Amino acid sequence: MRRGFKPAKQSAYGRDFLMEAYVAICSGIFIFSLIVLMNGTSSTREDRVRKRVSDIMNSDAKYAGVYDEDMSKSLYIRVIMPLLKSLSAKLSKHAPKGRLFKSDTGKQSEKLKKSLRQAGISMGVDEYSMIRVFVIVGAAGILTLFSVYLGLGYRSAFGALLGVYGGFVALRFNLTLRISARRASMERQLPDVLDLLSVNVEAGLGFEQALLMVIGHFEGPLIEELTVTYREISMGRTRRDALLLFAERCELEEVKSFTGAIIQAEQLGISIKNILRTQSAAMRASRRSKVEEKAQKVQVKMLFPMVGLIFPVLLIVLLGPALVSIIFSLK
């Protein structure tokens, strides 16, 4: 009998060890994917050229010798991104026609690439798809093991399906939330940028020089896109094409109106100074009207918590004693 019980204990111990190892691996993959997504935008927002010039101009950097540009990059750029690229390339070799994900070709790839750019995520389609697979597999594995731990039996398969759906929806929601936040930041910053741009043009600077002054003064998503626009103009792209691409990347009606006015002024020979002043005043009026609209909506939004939370309490306080007295009188 003793010999018969020993294998059962060993097998139970082995199952527990494998389950703990599986939970640890799935949790590690899930947390690693979330960290990569959180840090995907941290390094590219800085202008590397200006950062390197400022470091060289610093007294410590003047005598530091050779400037190690690779070591100045973040851990995501140096380690994580090459790892994701190599892993995606190796897996793509064994996929049908060399494609690992359905979104690697066609309109889906362009749509995903555009969404990543609008969200400010410095990640390619392959890397993001790989992270998406990690998150979905990690969430499905964790929920499956949690269902098995609760003893749900065959119903643990629903936990896996719920994990797949939850991971996919969470990534879509995170991407949409980042796009909305980035657009809102651009919309808030646009009037101030136009004011400074107008002042610099009125001071006698050209449009490109005024744009460079604005880039050096502000920070944010809008400045990142303006930096790309300035570099495109510096490398030989026409101002019209660069501004059209700038409006396409931002996808804001205010930005499209601004770029359209600048292009039209350049074609008709109108002074850009007057256009910038008019656009700045229009942007501030638009922002003021939006703030007033939000302030008017607050009154309507406050009605729901008042009806759901405050009025029931008032009814209990006012009608509670009367109901108690009526109940006792009926007895």
GROMACS .gro file of C-alpha atoms in nm:
model
  331
    1MET     CA    1   0.000   0.000   0.000
    2ARG     CA    2   0.280   0.238   0.083
    3ARG     CA    3   0.443   0.174  -0.252
    4GLY     CA    4   0.113   0.247  -0.421
    5PHE     CA    5   0.071   0.585  -0.252
    6LYS     CA    6   0.415   0.723  -0.330
    7PRO     CA    7   0.361   0.772  -0.707
    8ALA     CA    8   0.031   0.950  -0.634
    9LYS     CA    9   0.206   1.196  -0.405
   10GLN     CA   10   0.483   1.250  -0.655
   11SER     CA   11   0.239   1.305  -0.940
   12ALA     CA   12   0.037   1.551  -0.731
   13TYR     CA   13   0.355   1.734  -0.641
   14GLY     CA   14   0.459   1.738  -1.006
   15ARG     CA   15   0.123   1.875  -1.116
   16ASP     CA   16   0.142   2.151  -0.855
   17PHE     CA   17   0.494   2.240  -0.965
   18LEU     CA   18   0.397   2.251  -1.333
   19MET     CA   19   0.091   2.463  -1.256
   20GLU     CA   20   0.297   2.711  -1.053
   21ALA     CA   21   0.559   2.728  -1.329
   22TYR     CA   22   0.289   2.781  -1.592
   23VAL     CA   23   0.131   3.059  -1.387
   24ALA     CA   24   0.471   3.224  -1.341
   25ILE     CA   25   0.549   3.208  -1.714
   26CYS     CA   26   0.209   3.345  -1.820
   27SER     CA   27   0.227   3.620  -1.560
   28GLY     CA   28   0.578   3.712  -1.671
   29ILE     CA   29   0.475   3.730  -2.036
   30PHE     CA   30   0.170   3.940  -1.950
   31ILE     CA   31   0.365   4.186  -1.731
   32PHE     CA   32   0.650   4.208  -1.984
   33SER     CA   33   0.404   4.295  -2.262
   34LEU     CA   34   0.239   4.564  -2.052
   35ILE     CA   35   0.577   4.718  -1.963
   36VAL     CA   36   0.676   4.728  -2.330
   37LEU     CA   37   0.348   4.898  -2.422
   38MET     CA   38   0.387   5.150  -2.140
   39ASN     CA   39   0.744   5.238  -2.241
   40GLY     CA   40   0.688   5.235  -2.617
   41THR     CA   41   0.661   5.614  -2.639
   42SER     CA   42   0.917   5.725  -2.383
   43SER     CA   43   1.229   5.754  -2.594
   44THR     CA   44   1.124   5.896  -2.930
   45ARG     CA   45   0.958   6.208  -2.798
   46GLU     CA   46   1.292   6.375  -2.736
   47ASP     CA   47   1.477   6.529  -3.021
   48ARG     CA   48   1.797   6.328  -3.027
   49VAL     CA   49   1.986   6.589  -3.224
   50ARG     CA   50   1.907   6.868  -2.977
   51LYS     CA   51   1.979   6.635  -2.686
   52ARG     CA   52   2.319   6.544  -2.824
   53VAL     CA   53   2.408   6.909  -2.895
   54SER     CA   54   2.306   7.012  -2.544
   55ASP     CA   55   2.515   6.731  -2.394
   56ILE     CA   56   2.818   6.832  -2.600
   57MET     CA   57   2.777   7.195  -2.500
   58ASN     CA   58   2.770   7.091  -2.137
   59SER     CA   59   3.099   7.123  -1.953
   60ASP     CA   60   3.102   6.758  -1.851
   61ALA     CA   61   3.047   6.640  -2.207
   62LYS     CA   62   3.320   6.861  -2.354
   63TYR     CA   63   3.594   6.662  -2.185
   64ALA     CA   64   3.421   6.327  -2.171
   65GLY     CA   65   3.588   6.198  -2.488
   66VAL     CA   66   3.391   5.987  -2.730
   67TYR     CA   67   3.016   6.028  -2.699
   68ASP     CA   68   2.849   5.692  -2.680
   69GLU     CA   69   2.525   5.747  -2.867
   70ASP     CA   70   2.409   5.387  -2.839
   71MET     CA   71   2.430   5.382  -2.461
   72SER     CA   72   2.232   5.705  -2.442
   73LYS     CA   73   1.929   5.528  -2.584
   74SER     CA   74   1.671   5.370  -2.359
   75LEU     CA   75   1.653   5.002  -2.273
   76TYR     CA   76   1.350   4.966  -2.498
   77ILE     CA   77   1.543   5.087  -2.806
   78ARG     CA   78   1.862   4.891  -2.731
   79VAL     CA   79   1.724   4.558  -2.608
   80ILE     CA   80   1.350   4.507  -2.625
   81MET     CA   81   1.281   4.634  -2.978
   82PRO     CA   82   1.559   4.423  -3.145
   83LEU     CA   83   1.438   4.122  -2.947
   84LEU     CA   84   1.082   4.166  -3.069
   85LYS     CA   85   1.197   4.218  -3.428
   86SER     CA   86   1.414   3.907  -3.428
   87LEU     CA   87   1.141   3.696  -3.266
   88SER     CA   88   0.883   3.819  -3.516
   89ALA     CA   89   1.119   3.751  -3.808
   90LYS     CA   90   1.194   3.397  -3.691
   91LEU     CA   91   0.827   3.314  -3.643
   92SER     CA   92   0.735   3.470  -3.977
   93LYS     CA   93   0.968   3.227  -4.158
   94HIS     CA   94   0.752   2.934  -4.046
   95ALA     CA   95   0.421   3.108  -4.118
   96PRO     CA   96   0.234   3.066  -4.450
   97LYS     CA   97   0.386   3.288  -4.718
   98GLY     CA   98   0.615   3.443  -4.459
   99ARG     CA   99   0.329   3.626  -4.287
  100LEU     CA  100   0.282   3.579  -3.916
  101PHE     CA  101  -0.021   3.804  -3.869
  102LYS     CA  102  -0.316   3.885  -4.090
  103SER     CA  103  -0.256   4.256  -4.037
  104ASP     CA  104   0.087   4.240  -4.195
  105THR     CA  105  -0.046   4.316  -4.543
  106GLY     CA  106  -0.307   4.531  -4.705
  107LYS     CA  107  -0.538   4.785  -4.554
  108GLN     CA  108  -0.527   4.638  -4.203
  109SER     CA  109  -0.153   4.692  -4.182
  110GLU     CA  110  -0.180   5.052  -4.297
  111LYS     CA  111  -0.468   5.116  -4.059
  112LEU     CA  112  -0.278   4.970  -3.764
  113LYS     CA  113   0.037   5.161  -3.856
  114LYS     CA  114  -0.164   5.482  -3.875
  115SER     CA  115  -0.327   5.414  -3.538
  116LEU     CA  116   0.011   5.348  -3.375
  117ARG     CA  117   0.148   5.671  -3.516
  118GLN     CA  118  -0.155   5.868  -3.396
  119ALA     CA  119  -0.123   5.714  -3.050
  120GLY     CA  120   0.245   5.810  -3.032
  121ILE     CA  121   0.362   5.448  -2.999
  122SER     CA  122   0.707   5.406  -3.148
  123MET     CA  123   0.651   5.048  -3.255
  124GLY     CA  124   0.613   4.874  -3.586
  125VAL     CA  125   0.322   4.656  -3.689
  126ASP     CA  126   0.517   4.333  -3.630
  127GLU     CA  127   0.631   4.436  -3.282
  128TYR     CA  128   0.284   4.551  -3.179
  129SER     CA  129   0.127   4.232  -3.316
  130MET     CA  130   0.377   4.026  -3.119
  131ILE     CA  131   0.296   4.219  -2.802
  132ARG     CA  132  -0.074   4.168  -2.874
  133VAL     CA  133  -0.020   3.792  -2.897
  134PHE     CA  134   0.174   3.794  -2.568
  135VAL     CA  135  -0.099   3.987  -2.388
  136ILE     CA  136  -0.380   3.768  -2.521
  137VAL     CA  137  -0.197   3.442  -2.446
  138GLY     CA  138  -0.094   3.565  -2.101
  139ALA     CA  139  -0.446   3.678  -2.009
  140ALA     CA  140  -0.598   3.354  -2.140
  141GLY     CA  141  -0.345   3.142  -1.950
  142ILE     CA  142  -0.395   3.328  -1.623
  143LEU     CA  143  -0.776   3.306  -1.639
  144THR     CA  144  -0.760   2.939  -1.739
  145LEU     CA  145  -0.538   2.850  -1.445
  146PHE     CA  146  -0.755   3.054  -1.213
  147SER     CA  147  -1.061   2.861  -1.335
  148VAL     CA  148  -0.880   2.529  -1.285
  149TYR     CA  149  -0.776   2.637  -0.936
  150LEU     CA  150  -1.142   2.708  -0.852
  151GLY     CA  151  -1.234   2.360  -0.974
  152LEU     CA  152  -1.461   2.467  -1.258
  153GLY     CA  153  -1.365   2.166  -1.469
  154TYR     CA  154  -1.459   2.185  -1.835
  155ARG     CA  155  -1.593   2.535  -1.775
  156SER     CA  156  -1.234   2.657  -1.752
  157ALA     CA  157  -1.242   2.675  -2.132
  158PHE     CA  158  -1.476   2.970  -2.095
  159GLY     CA  159  -1.205   3.132  -1.884
  160ALA     CA  160  -0.961   3.094  -2.172
  161LEU     CA  161  -1.209   3.246  -2.417
  162LEU     CA  162  -1.279   3.528  -2.174
  163GLY     CA  163  -0.904   3.592  -2.141
  164VAL     CA  164  -0.860   3.607  -2.518
  165TYR     CA  165  -1.151   3.846  -2.558
  166GLY     CA  166  -1.047   4.056  -2.258
  167GLY     CA  167  -0.687   4.089  -2.376
  168PHE     CA  168  -0.794   4.190  -2.727
  169VAL     CA  169  -1.050   4.443  -2.601
  170ALA     CA  170  -0.804   4.586  -2.347
  171LEU     CA  171  -0.544   4.649  -2.618
  172ARG     CA  172  -0.799   4.811  -2.848
  173PHE     CA  173  -0.925   5.028  -2.563
  174ASN     CA  174  -0.571   5.128  -2.466
  175LEU     CA  175  -0.489   5.225  -2.825
  176THR     CA  176  -0.811   5.427  -2.864
  177LEU     CA  177  -0.755   5.598  -2.531
  178ARG     CA  178  -0.403   5.700  -2.627
  179ILE     CA  179  -0.519   5.839  -2.960
  180SER     CA  180  -0.792   6.045  -2.792
  181ALA     CA  181  -0.554   6.178  -2.527
  182ARG     CA  182  -0.293   6.272  -2.787
  183ARG     CA  183  -0.549   6.454  -3.001
  184ALA     CA  184  -0.682   6.642  -2.698
  185SER     CA  185  -0.327   6.748  -2.608
  186MET     CA  186  -0.268   6.875  -2.963
  187GLU     CA  187  -0.596   7.063  -2.959
  188ARG     CA  188  -0.510   7.235  -2.630
  189GLN     CA  189  -0.161   7.331  -2.744
  190LEU     CA  190  -0.246   7.456  -3.092
  191PRO     CA  191  -0.357   7.815  -2.999
  192ASP     CA  192  -0.039   7.878  -2.797
  193VAL     CA  193   0.176   7.743  -3.079
  194LEU     CA  194   0.003   7.967  -3.332
  195ASP     CA  195   0.046   8.270  -3.104
  196LEU     CA  196   0.421   8.218  -3.075
  197LEU     CA  197   0.450   8.138  -3.445
  198SER     CA  198   0.266   8.460  -3.531
  199VAL     CA  199   0.488   8.666  -3.298
  200ASN     CA  200   0.805   8.520  -3.452
  201VAL     CA  201   0.684   8.588  -3.807
  202GLU     CA  202   0.587   8.944  -3.714
  203ALA     CA  203   0.936   8.989  -3.568
  204GLY     CA  204   1.083   8.930  -3.914
  205LEU     CA  205   1.163   8.559  -3.915
  206GLY     CA  206   1.074   8.331  -4.200
  207PHE     CA  207   0.821   8.054  -4.160
  208GLU     CA  208   1.083   7.780  -4.117
  209GLN     CA  209   1.289   7.985  -3.869
  210ALA     CA  210   0.975   8.072  -3.672
  211LEU     CA  211   0.879   7.705  -3.673
  212LEU     CA  212   1.221   7.614  -3.535
  213MET     CA  213   1.180   7.869  -3.255
  214VAL     CA  214   0.842   7.719  -3.164
  215ILE     CA  215   0.989   7.368  -3.161
  216GLY     CA  216   1.261   7.477  -2.920
  217HIS     CA  217   1.015   7.650  -2.687
  218PHE     CA  218   0.736   7.392  -2.646
  219GLU     CA  219   0.708   7.019  -2.586
  220GLY     CA  220   0.430   6.775  -2.658
  221PRO     CA  221   0.269   6.567  -2.933
  222LEU     CA  222   0.201   6.867  -3.155
  223ILE     CA  223   0.566   6.974  -3.132
  224GLU     CA  224   0.673   6.621  -3.231
  225GLU     CA  225   0.469   6.644  -3.549
  226LEU     CA  226   0.597   6.996  -3.618
  227THR     CA  227   0.951   6.865  -3.573
  228VAL     CA  228   0.887   6.601  -3.838
  229THR     CA  229   0.743   6.871  -4.066
  230TYR     CA  230   1.046   7.095  -4.017
  231ARG     CA  231   1.284   6.810  -4.095
  232GLU     CA  232   1.092   6.724  -4.411
  233ILE     CA  233   1.112   7.086  -4.530
  234SER     CA  234   1.483   7.098  -4.445
  235MET     CA  235   1.548   6.783  -4.647
  236GLY     CA  236   1.391   6.928  -4.961
  237ARG     CA  237   1.021   6.851  -4.941
  238THR     CA  238   0.801   7.141  -5.047
  239ARG     CA  239   0.622   7.336  -4.778
  240ARG     CA  240   0.285   7.245  -4.925
  241ASP     CA  241   0.349   6.869  -4.918
  242ALA     CA  242   0.501   6.884  -4.569
  243LEU     CA  243   0.201   7.074  -4.431
  244LEU     CA  244  -0.044   6.836  -4.597
  245LEU     CA  245   0.134   6.539  -4.439
  246PHE     CA  246   0.133   6.723  -4.106
  247ALA     CA  247  -0.245   6.768  -4.125
  248GLU     CA  248  -0.287   6.403  -4.224
  249ARG     CA  249  -0.087   6.283  -3.923
  250CYS     CA  250  -0.273   6.503  -3.674
  251GLU     CA  251  -0.625   6.447  -3.813
  252LEU     CA  252  -0.768   6.758  -3.644
  253GLU     CA  253  -1.005   6.998  -3.812
  254GLU     CA  254  -0.822   7.295  -3.660
  255VAL     CA  255  -0.489   7.174  -3.798
  256LYS     CA  256  -0.641   7.112  -4.141
  257SER     CA  257  -0.784   7.466  -4.138
  258PHE     CA  258  -0.447   7.610  -4.037
  259THR     CA  259  -0.246   7.421  -4.298
  260GLY     CA  260  -0.504   7.498  -4.567
  261ALA     CA  261  -0.483   7.869  -4.488
  262ILE     CA  262  -0.101   7.865  -4.501
  263ILE     CA  263  -0.099   7.679  -4.834
  264GLN     CA  264  -0.359   7.913  -4.982
  265ALA     CA  265  -0.169   8.220  -4.863
  266GLU     CA  266   0.149   8.088  -5.022
  267GLN     CA  267  -0.028   8.023  -5.353
  268LEU     CA  268  -0.201   8.363  -5.362
  269GLY     CA  269   0.097   8.560  -5.234
  270ILE     CA  270  -0.077   8.679  -4.917
  271SER     CA  271   0.128   8.768  -4.612
  272ILE     CA  272   0.156   8.474  -4.373
  273LYS     CA  273   0.165   8.716  -4.079
  274ASN     CA  274  -0.198   8.815  -4.121
  275ILE     CA  275  -0.305   8.456  -4.177
  276LEU     CA  276  -0.135   8.342  -3.857
  277ARG     CA  277  -0.291   8.623  -3.656
  278THR     CA  278  -0.638   8.540  -3.789
  279GLN     CA  279  -0.593   8.168  -3.731
  280SER     CA  280  -0.470   8.225  -3.375
  281ALA     CA  281  -0.774   8.438  -3.290
  282ALA     CA  282  -1.006   8.181  -3.448
  283MET     CA  283  -0.844   7.896  -3.251
  284ARG     CA  284  -0.882   8.082  -2.923
  285ALA     CA  285  -1.247   8.162  -2.998
  286SER     CA  286  -1.308   7.797  -3.082
  287ARG     CA  287  -1.143   7.682  -2.761
  288ARG     CA  288  -1.349   7.932  -2.559
  289SER     CA  289  -1.672   7.809  -2.717
  290LYS     CA  290  -1.580   7.447  -2.642
  291VAL     CA  291  -1.507   7.532  -2.278
  292GLU     CA  292  -1.843   7.707  -2.249
  293GLU     CA  293  -2.014   7.408  -2.406
  294LYS     CA  294  -1.852   7.173  -2.155
  295ALA     CA  295  -1.951   7.404  -1.869
  296GLN     CA  296  -2.314   7.393  -1.981
  297LYS     CA  297  -2.306   7.013  -1.998
  298VAL     CA  298  -2.190   6.993  -1.636
  299GLN     CA  299  -2.535   7.092  -1.509
  300VAL     CA  300  -2.697   6.807  -1.699
  301LYS     CA  301  -2.431   6.559  -1.583
  302MET     CA  302  -2.481   6.661  -1.219
  303LEU     CA  303  -2.850   6.573  -1.245
  304PHE     CA  304  -2.786   6.197  -1.259
  305PRO     CA  305  -2.586   6.165  -0.933
  306MET     CA  306  -2.834   6.395  -0.761
  307VAL     CA  307  -3.130   6.181  -0.869
  308GLY     CA  308  -2.954   5.852  -0.798
  309LEU     CA  309  -2.775   5.936  -0.472
  310ILE     CA  310  -2.904   6.250  -0.303
  311PHE     CA  311  -3.281   6.228  -0.359
  312PRO     CA  312  -3.315   5.870  -0.222
  313VAL     CA  313  -3.139   5.977   0.097
  314LEU     CA  314  -3.371   6.277   0.133
  315LEU     CA  315  -3.675   6.055   0.083
  316ILE     CA  316  -3.551   5.813   0.348
  317VAL     CA  317  -3.488   6.095   0.597
  318LEU     CA  318  -3.822   6.267   0.533
  319LEU     CA  319  -4.054   5.971   0.481
  320GLY     CA  320  -3.878   5.715   0.702
  321PRO     CA  321  -4.030   5.826   1.037
  322ALA     CA  322  -4.376   5.855   0.881
  323LEU     CA  323  -4.356   5.502   0.740
  324VAL     CA  324  -4.242   5.362   1.076
  325SER     CA  325  -4.532   5.529   1.257
  326ILE     CA  326  -4.781   5.402   0.997
  327ILE     CA  327  -4.651   5.045   1.033
  328PHE     CA  328  -4.679   5.054   1.413
  329SER     CA  329  -5.029   5.203   1.396
  330LEU     CA  330  -5.145   4.923   1.165
  331LYS     CA  331  -5.017   4.661   1.408
   0.00000   0.00000   0.00000
